[in-house]
mmCIF file of C-alpha atoms in Angstrom:
data_model
loop_
_atom_site.group_PDB
_atom_site.id
_atom_site.type_symbol
_atom_site.label_atom_id
_atom_site.label_comp_id
_atom_site.label_asym_id
_atom_site.label_seq_id
_atom_site.Cartn_x
_atom_site.Cartn_y
_atom_site.Cartn_z
ATOM 1 C CA UNK A 6 -26.273 -16.434 -27.759
ATOM 2 C CA UNK A 7 -28.955 -18.800 -29.091
ATOM 3 C CA UNK A 8 -32.374 -17.856 -30.362
ATOM 4 C CA UNK A 9 -34.328 -14.996 -28.801
ATOM 5 C CA UNK A 10 -37.893 -15.421 -29.981
ATOM 6 C CA UNK A 11 -39.402 -12.950 -27.544
ATOM 7 C CA UNK A 12 -39.445 -9.167 -27.743
ATOM 8 C CA UNK A 13 -36.122 -7.335 -28.098
ATOM 9 C CA UNK A 14 -35.349 -3.721 -27.152
ATOM 10 C CA UNK A 15 -32.634 -1.692 -28.835
ATOM 11 C CA UNK A 16 -31.864 1.104 -26.406
ATOM 12 C CA UNK A 17 -30.408 4.461 -27.285
ATOM 13 C CA UNK A 18 -27.778 5.686 -24.818
ATOM 14 C CA UNK A 19 -27.394 9.479 -24.686
ATOM 15 C CA UNK A 20 -30.555 11.161 -23.460
ATOM 16 C CA UNK A 21 -32.249 7.800 -22.910
ATOM 17 C CA UNK A 22 -30.483 5.331 -20.612
ATOM 18 C CA UNK A 23 -27.828 7.950 -19.823
ATOM 19 C CA UNK A 24 -29.321 11.188 -18.470
ATOM 20 C CA UNK A 25 -26.779 13.619 -19.883
ATOM 21 C CA UNK A 26 -28.963 16.438 -21.165
ATOM 22 C CA UNK A 27 -27.228 19.082 -18.991
ATOM 23 C CA UNK A 28 -23.813 18.102 -20.368
ATOM 24 C CA UNK A 29 -25.197 18.118 -23.916
ATOM 25 C CA UNK A 30 -26.678 21.608 -23.566
ATOM 26 C CA UNK A 31 -23.444 22.910 -22.059
ATOM 27 C CA UNK A 32 -21.379 21.332 -24.839
ATOM 28 C CA UNK A 33 -23.713 22.693 -27.514
ATOM 29 C CA UNK A 34 -23.462 26.204 -26.125
ATOM 30 C CA UNK A 35 -19.674 25.911 -25.886
ATOM 31 C CA UNK A 36 -19.634 24.954 -29.567
ATOM 32 C CA UNK A 37 -21.979 27.816 -30.475
ATOM 33 C CA UNK A 38 -19.763 30.295 -28.635
ATOM 34 C CA UNK A 39 -16.957 29.469 -31.092
ATOM 35 C CA UNK A 40 -19.071 31.104 -33.821
ATOM 36 C CA UNK A 41 -20.450 33.885 -31.651
ATOM 37 C CA UNK A 42 -23.928 32.386 -31.362
ATOM 38 C CA UNK A 43 -26.134 33.068 -28.367
ATOM 39 C CA UNK A 44 -26.554 30.196 -25.890
ATOM 40 C CA UNK A 45 -29.681 28.035 -26.047
ATOM 41 C CA UNK A 46 -32.032 27.112 -23.249
ATOM 42 C CA UNK A 47 -33.043 23.459 -22.869
ATOM 43 C CA UNK A 48 -36.514 24.261 -24.221
ATOM 44 C CA UNK A 49 -35.139 26.002 -27.311
ATOM 45 C CA UNK A 50 -32.633 23.203 -27.900
ATOM 46 C CA UNK A 51 -35.418 20.604 -27.834
ATOM 47 C CA UNK A 52 -37.495 22.659 -30.267
ATOM 48 C CA UNK A 53 -34.690 22.950 -32.817
ATOM 49 C CA UNK A 54 -32.559 19.811 -32.485
ATOM 50 C CA UNK A 55 -32.457 17.455 -35.466
ATOM 51 C CA UNK A 56 -30.223 14.913 -37.161
ATOM 52 C CA UNK A 57 -27.937 15.134 -39.078
ATOM 53 C CA UNK A 58 -26.400 17.620 -36.654
ATOM 54 C CA UNK A 59 -25.150 20.072 -39.333
ATOM 55 C CA UNK A 60 -28.828 20.659 -40.197
ATOM 56 C CA UNK A 61 -29.408 21.604 -36.552
ATOM 57 C CA UNK A 62 -26.638 24.176 -36.844
ATOM 58 C CA UNK A 63 -28.179 25.413 -40.094
ATOM 59 C CA UNK A 64 -31.404 26.232 -38.231
ATOM 60 C CA UNK A 65 -29.410 28.565 -36.005
ATOM 61 C CA UNK A 66 -26.918 29.988 -38.492
ATOM 62 C CA UNK A 67 -29.360 30.367 -41.370
ATOM 63 C CA UNK A 68 -26.948 28.312 -43.475
ATOM 64 C CA UNK A 69 -24.999 25.092 -43.248
ATOM 65 C CA UNK A 70 -21.697 25.508 -41.382
ATOM 66 C CA UNK A 71 -18.558 25.397 -43.476
ATOM 67 C CA UNK A 72 -16.312 22.369 -43.147
ATOM 68 C CA UNK A 73 -13.925 24.346 -40.932
ATOM 69 C CA UNK A 74 -16.798 25.618 -38.758
ATOM 70 C CA UNK A 75 -18.243 22.127 -38.399
ATOM 71 C CA UNK A 76 -14.881 20.686 -37.370
ATOM 72 C CA UNK A 77 -14.358 23.463 -34.826
ATOM 73 C CA UNK A 78 -17.821 23.093 -33.319
ATOM 74 C CA UNK A 79 -17.674 19.298 -33.299
ATOM 75 C CA UNK A 80 -14.278 19.279 -31.586
ATOM 76 C CA UNK A 81 -15.418 21.843 -29.018
ATOM 77 C CA UNK A 82 -18.630 19.927 -28.326
ATOM 78 C CA UNK A 83 -16.875 16.625 -27.691
ATOM 79 C CA UNK A 84 -14.149 18.194 -25.548
ATOM 80 C CA UNK A 85 -16.690 19.907 -23.291
ATOM 81 C CA UNK A 86 -18.972 16.873 -23.186
ATOM 82 C CA UNK A 87 -16.138 14.526 -22.194
ATOM 83 C CA UNK A 88 -15.167 16.839 -19.330
ATOM 84 C CA UNK A 89 -18.726 17.158 -17.991
ATOM 85 C CA UNK A 90 -20.291 13.733 -18.591
ATOM 86 C CA UNK A 91 -18.679 12.477 -15.364
ATOM 87 C CA UNK A 92 -21.397 14.351 -13.437
ATOM 88 C CA UNK A 93 -24.154 12.493 -15.284
ATOM 89 C CA UNK A 94 -25.803 9.217 -14.327
ATOM 90 C CA UNK A 95 -28.350 6.697 -15.503
ATOM 91 C CA UNK A 96 -31.932 7.839 -15.963
ATOM 92 C CA UNK A 97 -34.375 7.103 -13.161
ATOM 93 C CA UNK A 98 -35.125 3.407 -12.680
ATOM 94 C CA UNK A 99 -32.833 2.166 -15.460
ATOM 95 C CA UNK A 100 -31.096 -0.589 -13.480
ATOM 96 C CA UNK A 101 -34.409 -2.057 -12.348
ATOM 97 C CA UNK A 102 -35.994 -1.842 -15.806
ATOM 98 C CA UNK A 103 -33.061 -3.576 -17.464
ATOM 99 C CA UNK A 104 -33.001 -6.315 -14.844
ATOM 100 C CA UNK A 105 -36.754 -6.841 -15.114
ATOM 101 C CA UNK A 106 -36.689 -7.149 -18.897
ATOM 102 C CA UNK A 107 -33.810 -9.637 -18.754
ATOM 103 C CA UNK A 108 -35.358 -11.699 -15.960
ATOM 104 C CA UNK A 109 -38.502 -12.101 -18.084
ATOM 105 C CA UNK A 110 -36.325 -13.909 -20.642
ATOM 106 C CA UNK A 111 -36.331 -11.081 -23.164
ATOM 107 C CA UNK A 112 -33.253 -9.628 -24.831
ATOM 108 C CA UNK A 113 -31.907 -6.099 -25.217
ATOM 109 C CA UNK A 114 -28.980 -4.230 -26.711
ATOM 110 C CA UNK A 115 -27.593 -0.708 -27.040
ATOM 111 C CA UNK A 116 -27.010 1.203 -30.264
ATOM 112 C CA UNK A 117 -25.675 4.714 -29.803
ATOM 113 C CA UNK A 118 -24.237 7.414 -32.029
ATOM 114 C CA UNK A 119 -21.720 8.115 -29.273
ATOM 115 C CA UNK A 120 -18.243 6.902 -30.206
ATOM 116 C CA UNK A 121 -17.841 3.149 -29.639
ATOM 117 C CA UNK A 122 -14.508 3.383 -27.835
ATOM 118 C CA UNK A 123 -15.982 5.851 -25.322
ATOM 119 C CA UNK A 124 -19.360 4.129 -25.004
ATOM 120 C CA UNK A 125 -18.318 0.619 -24.002
ATOM 121 C CA UNK A 126 -16.288 1.510 -20.888
ATOM 122 C CA UNK A 127 -18.992 3.984 -19.840
ATOM 123 C CA UNK A 128 -21.701 1.306 -19.976
ATOM 124 C CA UNK A 129 -19.384 -1.151 -18.242
ATOM 125 C CA UNK A 130 -18.676 1.363 -15.489
ATOM 126 C CA UNK A 131 -22.347 1.461 -14.510
ATOM 127 C CA UNK A 132 -22.379 -2.330 -14.085
ATOM 128 C CA UNK A 133 -25.208 -2.875 -16.583
ATOM 129 C CA UNK A 134 -23.295 -4.413 -19.511
ATOM 130 C CA UNK A 135 -24.352 -8.023 -18.679
ATOM 131 C CA UNK A 136 -27.973 -7.146 -19.507
ATOM 132 C CA UNK A 137 -27.145 -6.582 -23.184
ATOM 133 C CA UNK A 138 -26.513 -8.970 -26.053
ATOM 134 C CA UNK A 139 -24.471 -6.263 -27.730
ATOM 135 C CA UNK A 140 -23.298 -2.693 -27.107
ATOM 136 C CA UNK A 141 -22.523 -0.739 -30.282
ATOM 137 C CA UNK A 142 -21.398 2.859 -30.535
ATOM 138 C CA UNK A 143 -20.711 4.952 -33.594
ATOM 139 C CA UNK A 144 -17.776 4.101 -35.793
ATOM 140 C CA UNK A 145 -16.684 6.686 -38.331
ATOM 141 C CA UNK A 146 -17.467 10.423 -38.459
ATOM 142 C CA UNK A 147 -20.005 12.001 -36.108
ATOM 143 C CA UNK A 148 -23.101 13.901 -37.150
ATOM 144 C CA UNK A 149 -24.915 11.367 -39.346
ATOM 145 C CA UNK A 150 -28.060 9.274 -39.093
ATOM 146 C CA UNK A 151 -28.526 6.046 -37.133
ATOM 147 C CA UNK A 152 -30.302 4.105 -39.906
ATOM 148 C CA UNK A 153 -27.339 2.283 -41.467
ATOM 149 C CA UNK A 154 -25.833 1.649 -38.038
ATOM 150 C CA UNK A 155 -29.131 -0.013 -37.099
ATOM 151 C CA UNK A 156 -28.911 -2.320 -40.109
ATOM 152 C CA UNK A 157 -25.480 -3.521 -38.998
ATOM 153 C CA UNK A 158 -26.510 -3.741 -35.344
ATOM 154 C CA UNK A 159 -29.541 -5.967 -35.917
ATOM 155 C CA UNK A 160 -27.628 -8.000 -38.476
ATOM 156 C CA UNK A 161 -25.088 -8.893 -35.785
ATOM 157 C CA UNK A 162 -27.765 -10.144 -33.353
ATOM 158 C CA UNK A 163 -28.508 -13.847 -33.749
ATOM 159 C CA UNK A 164 -32.180 -14.731 -33.641
ATOM 160 C CA UNK A 165 -33.516 -11.194 -33.125
ATOM 161 C CA UNK A 166 -36.335 -10.495 -35.568
ATOM 162 C CA UNK A 167 -36.919 -6.869 -36.631
ATOM 163 C CA UNK A 168 -40.689 -7.293 -36.347
ATOM 164 C CA UNK A 169 -40.311 -8.257 -32.660
ATOM 165 C CA UNK A 170 -37.838 -5.411 -32.021
ATOM 166 C CA UNK A 171 -38.644 -2.046 -30.442
ATOM 167 C CA UNK A 172 -36.193 0.855 -30.483
ATOM 168 C CA UNK A 173 -36.396 3.141 -27.448
ATOM 169 C CA UNK A 174 -34.756 6.538 -27.864
ATOM 170 C CA UNK A 175 -35.140 10.263 -27.345
ATOM 171 C CA UNK A 176 -34.807 11.498 -30.930
ATOM 172 C CA UNK A 177 -36.828 11.373 -34.117
ATOM 173 C CA UNK A 178 -33.818 9.709 -35.739
ATOM 174 C CA UNK A 179 -34.320 6.671 -33.483
ATOM 175 C CA UNK A 180 -37.778 6.151 -34.950
ATOM 176 C CA UNK A 181 -36.507 6.653 -38.495
ATOM 177 C CA UNK A 182 -33.764 4.077 -37.896
ATOM 178 C CA UNK A 183 -36.348 1.625 -36.545
ATOM 179 C CA UNK A 184 -38.564 2.147 -39.567
ATOM 180 C CA UNK A 185 -35.572 1.604 -41.860
ATOM 181 C CA UNK A 186 -35.129 -1.959 -40.579
ATOM 182 C CA UNK A 187 -38.802 -2.855 -40.074
ATOM 183 C CA UNK A 188 -38.793 -2.436 -36.283
ATOM 184 C CA UNK A 189 -41.097 -0.415 -34.018
ATOM 185 C CA UNK A 190 -40.138 2.595 -31.910
ATOM 186 C CA UNK A 191 -41.078 4.358 -28.690
ATOM 187 C CA UNK A 192 -39.778 7.879 -28.105
ATOM 188 C CA UNK A 193 -38.941 9.321 -24.686
ATOM 189 C CA UNK A 194 -39.262 13.006 -23.781
ATOM 190 C CA UNK A 195 -36.349 13.102 -21.321
ATOM 191 C CA UNK A 196 -33.656 13.836 -23.867
ATOM 192 C CA UNK A 197 -33.038 15.969 -26.940
ATOM 193 C CA UNK A 198 -36.484 16.608 -28.475
ATOM 194 C CA UNK A 199 -39.626 18.394 -27.386
ATOM 195 C CA UNK A 200 -42.792 16.320 -27.023
ATOM 196 C CA UNK A 201 -44.336 18.145 -30.002
ATOM 197 C CA UNK A 202 -41.451 17.277 -32.323
ATOM 198 C CA UNK A 203 -41.495 13.646 -31.181
ATOM 199 C CA UNK A 204 -45.246 13.322 -31.629
ATOM 200 C CA UNK A 205 -44.885 14.555 -35.210
ATOM 201 C CA UNK A 206 -42.984 11.339 -36.030
ATOM 202 C CA UNK A 207 -46.096 9.219 -35.564
ATOM 203 C CA UNK A 208 -44.907 6.664 -32.981
ATOM 204 C CA UNK A 209 -45.786 6.337 -29.266
ATOM 205 C CA UNK A 210 -44.264 9.084 -27.084
ATOM 206 C CA UNK A 211 -43.785 8.621 -23.326
ATOM 207 C CA UNK A 212 -42.473 10.653 -20.409
ATOM 208 C CA UNK A 213 -40.764 7.858 -18.450
ATOM 209 C CA UNK A 214 -38.655 4.849 -19.352
ATOM 210 C CA UNK A 215 -41.008 2.622 -17.349
ATOM 211 C CA UNK A 216 -43.777 3.672 -19.745
ATOM 212 C CA UNK A 217 -41.429 3.046 -22.675
ATOM 213 C CA UNK A 218 -40.760 -0.533 -21.580
ATOM 214 C CA UNK A 219 -44.480 -1.207 -21.065
ATOM 215 C CA UNK A 220 -45.191 0.183 -24.521
ATOM 216 C CA UNK A 221 -42.373 -1.904 -26.038
ATOM 217 C CA UNK A 222 -43.886 -5.043 -24.523
ATOM 218 C CA UNK A 223 -47.264 -4.153 -26.023
ATOM 219 C CA UNK A 224 -45.877 -3.366 -29.471
ATOM 220 C CA UNK A 225 -43.817 -6.545 -29.711
ATOM 221 C CA UNK A 226 -46.480 -8.918 -28.351
#
């Protein structure tokens, strides 16, 4: 791909570029129902959500789920989510933001904890894949942190310097993954976390992706 000396964005997918919060809440509540837990509202979900996901379940159960419980909930979540994601679309203004960043000669990529085999055709289906140097989803078991995936992702990008890279995501884990590789982060309130929990991480927090891109440009300049 050649050298990319300008700013680079690593985008998160779920809850960031892909506005799927309704499907996520529905899938979470379907998983909770398997253990007889009460359904969560969006506000309560954002207050409690954390990574790794079993710790999120611990906040609700008062204990870590057993291996059998985790497998049941994880399977239920992904089955429901797969059925309902078809009603979800890109977040507001995404196509224009991606095109604008690319046309300015800057580079971008996607790193998601959504399964790689499901992620790639989904991105391709929205017609935005050409904007990205690389699209990486999760390989291996679900429920973990993004940090080591970020190491591999940036390592596969020729000429992208961590210090000129900004991770844009909707979860505290995105900022932790950025910090792990020496990159910056901007967190977006449209996904899985409340503003208060995002602000506790100590990185810029924004309410729109347009603001996130402007902040990324500032941080990487």
